[in-house]
Amino acid sequence: MPILTLIIICEILFWIFAILGVFFRSIIKNNKLGRFFLILIPIDDVLLIIFNIVSLLIGEPFSYSHSLSGLYLGITIAFGETIIKWLDNKINKVKTIKKKGYDYEMFHFKKWLLAVLIYLIVMGVFYIILTIIGKTFNTFEALPGFAIVTLIWYVTGPLWVKEKS
């Protein structure tokens, strides 16, 4: 099965697990079952990495689709809690308090730092996958692309964020 198909399946499973986890935790008030589904999210990401490795070991030609497994794991680690809180608030119809001043600026800066964390996870997973299958890859070759993306994110985001009064 092509890796892109597995990535799509894992993405669908992510949202199913997230919605079921929040549903059981918030609406049904069954914390154990809710926690069970939420724990399946990082397991889904790890399984995607394993599927990547297996697909490469059985001869599927390497493509950058394979590095998406690291992206999914990175997003789960960096933004998973934020996504679940957002989903919780939507299901429970909770109004969020808007951040102001310094807190507002730091909120955007911290999100940018989480993007840096995602990149580090992606490159680590990418390197581990290629090492396991016996291919050499210098993760530092990807630094210029990373620098450009993070610079653009910083300039278009945290740099221009102004205090909300």
mmCIF file of C-alpha atoms in Angstrom:
data_model
loop_
_atom_site.group_PDB
_atom_site.id
_atom_site.type_symbol
_atom_site.label_atom_id
_atom_site.label_comp_id
_atom_site.label_asym_id
_atom_site.label_seq_id
_atom_site.Cartn_x
_atom_site.Cartn_y
_atom_site.Cartn_z
ATOM 1 C CA MET A 1 0.000 0.000 0.000
ATOM 2 C CA PRO A 2 1.525 3.373 -0.955
ATOM 3 C CA ILE A 3 2.688 5.462 1.983
ATOM 4 C CA LEU A 4 0.493 8.408 0.990
ATOM 5 C CA THR A 5 -2.587 6.190 1.456
ATOM 6 C CA LEU A 6 -1.377 5.222 4.934
ATOM 7 C CA ILE A 7 -0.796 8.887 5.776
ATOM 8 C CA ILE A 8 -4.389 9.715 4.797
ATOM 9 C CA ILE A 9 -5.706 6.786 6.865
ATOM 10 C CA CYS A 10 -3.659 7.901 9.886
ATOM 11 C CA GLU A 11 -4.907 11.489 9.499
ATOM 12 C CA ILE A 12 -8.517 10.273 9.494
ATOM 13 C CA LEU A 13 -7.783 8.107 12.538
ATOM 14 C CA PHE A 14 -6.232 11.125 14.325
ATOM 15 C CA TRP A 15 -9.492 13.065 14.059
ATOM 16 C CA ILE A 16 -11.618 10.040 14.941
ATOM 17 C CA PHE A 17 -9.532 9.411 18.083
ATOM 18 C CA ALA A 18 -9.525 13.106 19.029
ATOM 19 C CA ILE A 19 -13.281 13.519 18.594
ATOM 20 C CA LEU A 20 -14.095 10.256 20.398
ATOM 21 C CA GLY A 21 -11.665 11.096 23.203
ATOM 22 C CA VAL A 22 -13.176 14.515 23.805
ATOM 23 C CA PHE A 23 -16.718 13.174 23.311
ATOM 24 C CA PHE A 24 -16.344 10.443 25.933
ATOM 25 C CA ARG A 25 -14.452 12.699 28.317
ATOM 26 C CA SER A 26 -16.673 15.781 28.024
ATOM 27 C CA ILE A 27 -20.152 14.630 27.034
ATOM 28 C CA ILE A 28 -20.426 11.044 28.299
ATOM 29 C CA LYS A 29 -18.228 11.890 31.351
ATOM 30 C CA ASN A 30 -16.249 8.669 30.990
ATOM 31 C CA ASN A 31 -12.688 9.855 31.580
ATOM 32 C CA LYS A 32 -11.125 6.410 31.197
ATOM 33 C CA LEU A 33 -12.599 5.793 27.760
ATOM 34 C CA GLY A 34 -11.870 9.380 26.718
ATOM 35 C CA ARG A 35 -8.244 9.026 27.834
ATOM 36 C CA PHE A 36 -7.995 5.707 25.980
ATOM 37 C CA PHE A 37 -8.916 7.344 22.655
ATOM 38 C CA LEU A 38 -6.609 10.314 23.276
ATOM 39 C CA ILE A 39 -3.690 7.967 24.008
ATOM 40 C CA LEU A 40 -4.310 6.310 20.638
ATOM 41 C CA ILE A 41 -3.279 9.558 18.873
ATOM 42 C CA PRO A 42 0.494 9.307 19.476
ATOM 43 C CA ILE A 43 0.293 5.537 18.952
ATOM 44 C CA ASP A 44 -1.233 6.268 15.527
ATOM 45 C CA ASP A 45 1.759 8.538 14.776
ATOM 46 C CA VAL A 46 4.298 5.930 15.856
ATOM 47 C CA LEU A 47 2.536 3.288 13.733
ATOM 48 C CA LEU A 48 2.819 5.638 10.741
ATOM 49 C CA ILE A 49 6.574 5.837 11.303
ATOM 50 C CA ILE A 50 6.739 2.033 11.478
ATOM 51 C CA PHE A 51 4.680 1.781 8.251
ATOM 52 C CA ASN A 52 7.175 4.159 6.634
ATOM 53 C CA ILE A 53 10.124 2.039 7.625
ATOM 54 C CA VAL A 54 8.434 -1.183 6.479
ATOM 55 C CA SER A 55 7.410 0.337 3.135
ATOM 56 C CA LEU A 56 10.979 1.399 2.482
ATOM 57 C CA LEU A 57 12.400 -1.951 3.594
ATOM 58 C CA ILE A 58 10.124 -3.840 1.198
ATOM 59 C CA GLY A 59 11.307 -1.716 -1.694
ATOM 60 C CA GLU A 60 9.008 1.284 -2.070
ATOM 61 C CA PRO A 61 11.154 4.078 -3.488
ATOM 62 C CA PHE A 62 11.891 6.868 -1.022
ATOM 63 C CA SER A 63 9.903 10.067 -1.446
ATOM 64 C CA TYR A 64 9.386 13.082 0.745
ATOM 65 C CA SER A 65 5.952 11.664 1.577
ATOM 66 C CA HIS A 66 7.886 9.366 3.889
ATOM 67 C CA SER A 67 9.061 12.330 5.958
ATOM 68 C CA LEU A 68 5.432 13.292 6.646
ATOM 69 C CA SER A 69 5.317 10.710 9.430
ATOM 70 C CA GLY A 70 7.755 12.861 11.359
ATOM 71 C CA LEU A 71 5.573 15.882 10.678
ATOM 72 C CA TYR A 72 2.524 14.146 12.156
ATOM 73 C CA LEU A 73 4.455 13.094 15.249
ATOM 74 C CA GLY A 74 5.889 16.612 15.586
ATOM 75 C CA ILE A 75 2.481 18.258 15.313
ATOM 76 C CA THR A 76 1.018 15.830 17.866
ATOM 77 C CA ILE A 77 3.822 16.569 20.334
ATOM 78 C CA ALA A 78 3.912 20.337 19.746
ATOM 79 C CA PHE A 79 0.250 21.179 19.108
ATOM 80 C CA GLY A 80 -1.684 18.096 20.255
ATOM 81 C CA GLU A 81 -2.705 19.572 23.597
ATOM 82 C CA THR A 82 -3.767 22.828 21.909
ATOM 83 C CA ILE A 83 -5.868 20.935 19.348
ATOM 84 C CA ILE A 84 -7.572 18.871 22.076
ATOM 85 C CA LYS A 85 -8.273 22.009 24.174
ATOM 86 C CA TRP A 86 -9.748 23.714 21.107
ATOM 87 C CA LEU A 87 -11.942 20.661 20.449
ATOM 88 C CA ASP A 88 -12.946 20.536 24.138
ATOM 89 C CA ASN A 89 -13.946 24.208 24.033
ATOM 90 C CA LYS A 90 -15.971 23.709 20.847
ATOM 91 C CA ILE A 91 -17.843 20.682 22.189
ATOM 92 C CA ASN A 92 -18.461 22.262 25.601
ATOM 93 C CA LYS A 93 -19.268 25.674 24.072
ATOM 94 C CA VAL A 94 -16.653 27.377 26.260
ATOM 95 C CA LYS A 95 -15.830 30.973 25.426
ATOM 96 C CA THR A 96 -12.088 31.509 25.475
ATOM 97 C CA ILE A 97 -10.636 34.618 27.051
ATOM 98 C CA LYS A 98 -8.696 36.667 24.535
ATOM 99 C CA LYS A 99 -5.108 37.284 25.504
ATOM 100 C CA LYS A 100 -3.950 40.883 25.833
ATOM 101 C CA GLY A 101 -0.681 42.745 25.892
ATOM 102 C CA TYR A 102 2.448 40.786 26.681
ATOM 103 C CA ASP A 103 0.514 37.498 27.032
ATOM 104 C CA TYR A 104 -0.861 37.938 23.500
ATOM 105 C CA GLU A 105 2.602 38.554 22.065
ATOM 106 C CA MET A 106 4.145 35.628 23.958
ATOM 107 C CA PHE A 107 1.323 33.329 22.822
ATOM 108 C CA HIS A 108 2.326 33.896 19.187
ATOM 109 C CA PHE A 109 6.037 33.639 19.929
ATOM 110 C CA LYS A 110 5.542 30.315 21.755
ATOM 111 C CA LYS A 111 3.584 28.944 18.780
ATOM 112 C CA TRP A 112 6.503 29.872 16.565
ATOM 113 C CA LEU A 113 8.905 28.074 18.931
ATOM 114 C CA LEU A 114 6.664 25.011 18.705
ATOM 115 C CA ALA A 115 7.092 25.132 14.922
ATOM 116 C CA VAL A 116 10.838 24.957 15.500
ATOM 117 C CA LEU A 117 10.260 21.909 17.731
ATOM 118 C CA ILE A 118 8.188 20.293 14.966
ATOM 119 C CA TYR A 119 11.048 20.778 12.526
ATOM 120 C CA LEU A 120 13.538 19.174 14.915
ATOM 121 C CA ILE A 121 11.230 16.178 15.374
ATOM 122 C CA VAL A 122 10.683 15.859 11.609
ATOM 123 C CA MET A 123 14.399 15.900 10.937
ATOM 124 C CA GLY A 124 15.085 13.441 13.766
ATOM 125 C CA VAL A 125 12.468 10.984 12.518
ATOM 126 C CA PHE A 126 13.635 11.487 8.929
ATOM 127 C CA TYR A 127 17.219 10.725 9.970
ATOM 128 C CA ILE A 128 16.200 7.660 12.042
ATOM 129 C CA ILE A 129 14.100 6.219 9.203
ATOM 130 C CA LEU A 130 16.905 6.593 6.683
ATOM 131 C CA THR A 131 19.487 5.207 9.121
ATOM 132 C CA ILE A 132 17.325 2.138 9.820
ATOM 133 C CA ILE A 133 16.915 1.381 6.126
ATOM 134 C CA GLY A 134 20.633 1.951 5.511
ATOM 135 C CA LYS A 135 20.550 5.155 3.482
ATOM 136 C CA THR A 136 22.746 8.084 4.313
ATOM 137 C CA PHE A 137 21.284 11.515 4.692
ATOM 138 C CA ASN A 138 22.708 14.635 6.219
ATOM 139 C CA THR A 139 19.851 16.309 8.080
ATOM 140 C CA PHE A 140 21.808 19.574 8.011
ATOM 141 C CA GLU A 141 21.198 19.735 4.243
ATOM 142 C CA ALA A 142 17.602 20.656 5.073
ATOM 143 C CA LEU A 143 18.592 23.583 7.335
ATOM 144 C CA PRO A 144 18.408 26.288 4.638
ATOM 145 C CA GLY A 145 14.810 25.344 3.816
ATOM 146 C CA PHE A 146 13.966 25.259 7.512
ATOM 147 C CA ALA A 147 15.597 28.641 8.081
ATOM 148 C CA ILE A 148 13.581 30.209 5.265
ATOM 149 C CA VAL A 149 10.259 28.754 6.475
ATOM 150 C CA THR A 150 10.802 29.725 10.118
ATOM 151 C CA LEU A 151 12.020 33.199 9.169
ATOM 152 C CA ILE A 152 8.917 33.767 7.024
ATOM 153 C CA TRP A 153 6.691 32.465 9.864
ATOM 154 C CA TYR A 154 8.435 34.748 12.375
ATOM 155 C CA VAL A 155 8.296 37.848 10.153
ATOM 156 C CA THR A 156 4.635 37.319 9.193
ATOM 157 C CA GLY A 157 3.589 36.321 12.717
ATOM 158 C CA PRO A 158 5.273 37.078 16.038
ATOM 159 C CA LEU A 159 7.303 40.045 14.765
ATOM 160 C CA TRP A 160 4.152 41.968 13.771
ATOM 161 C CA VAL A 161 1.916 40.966 16.647
ATOM 162 C CA LYS A 162 0.847 44.069 18.519
ATOM 163 C CA GLU A 163 -0.702 44.398 21.935
ATOM 164 C CA LYS A 164 -4.468 44.126 21.928
ATOM 165 C CA SER A 165 -6.011 46.627 24.271
#
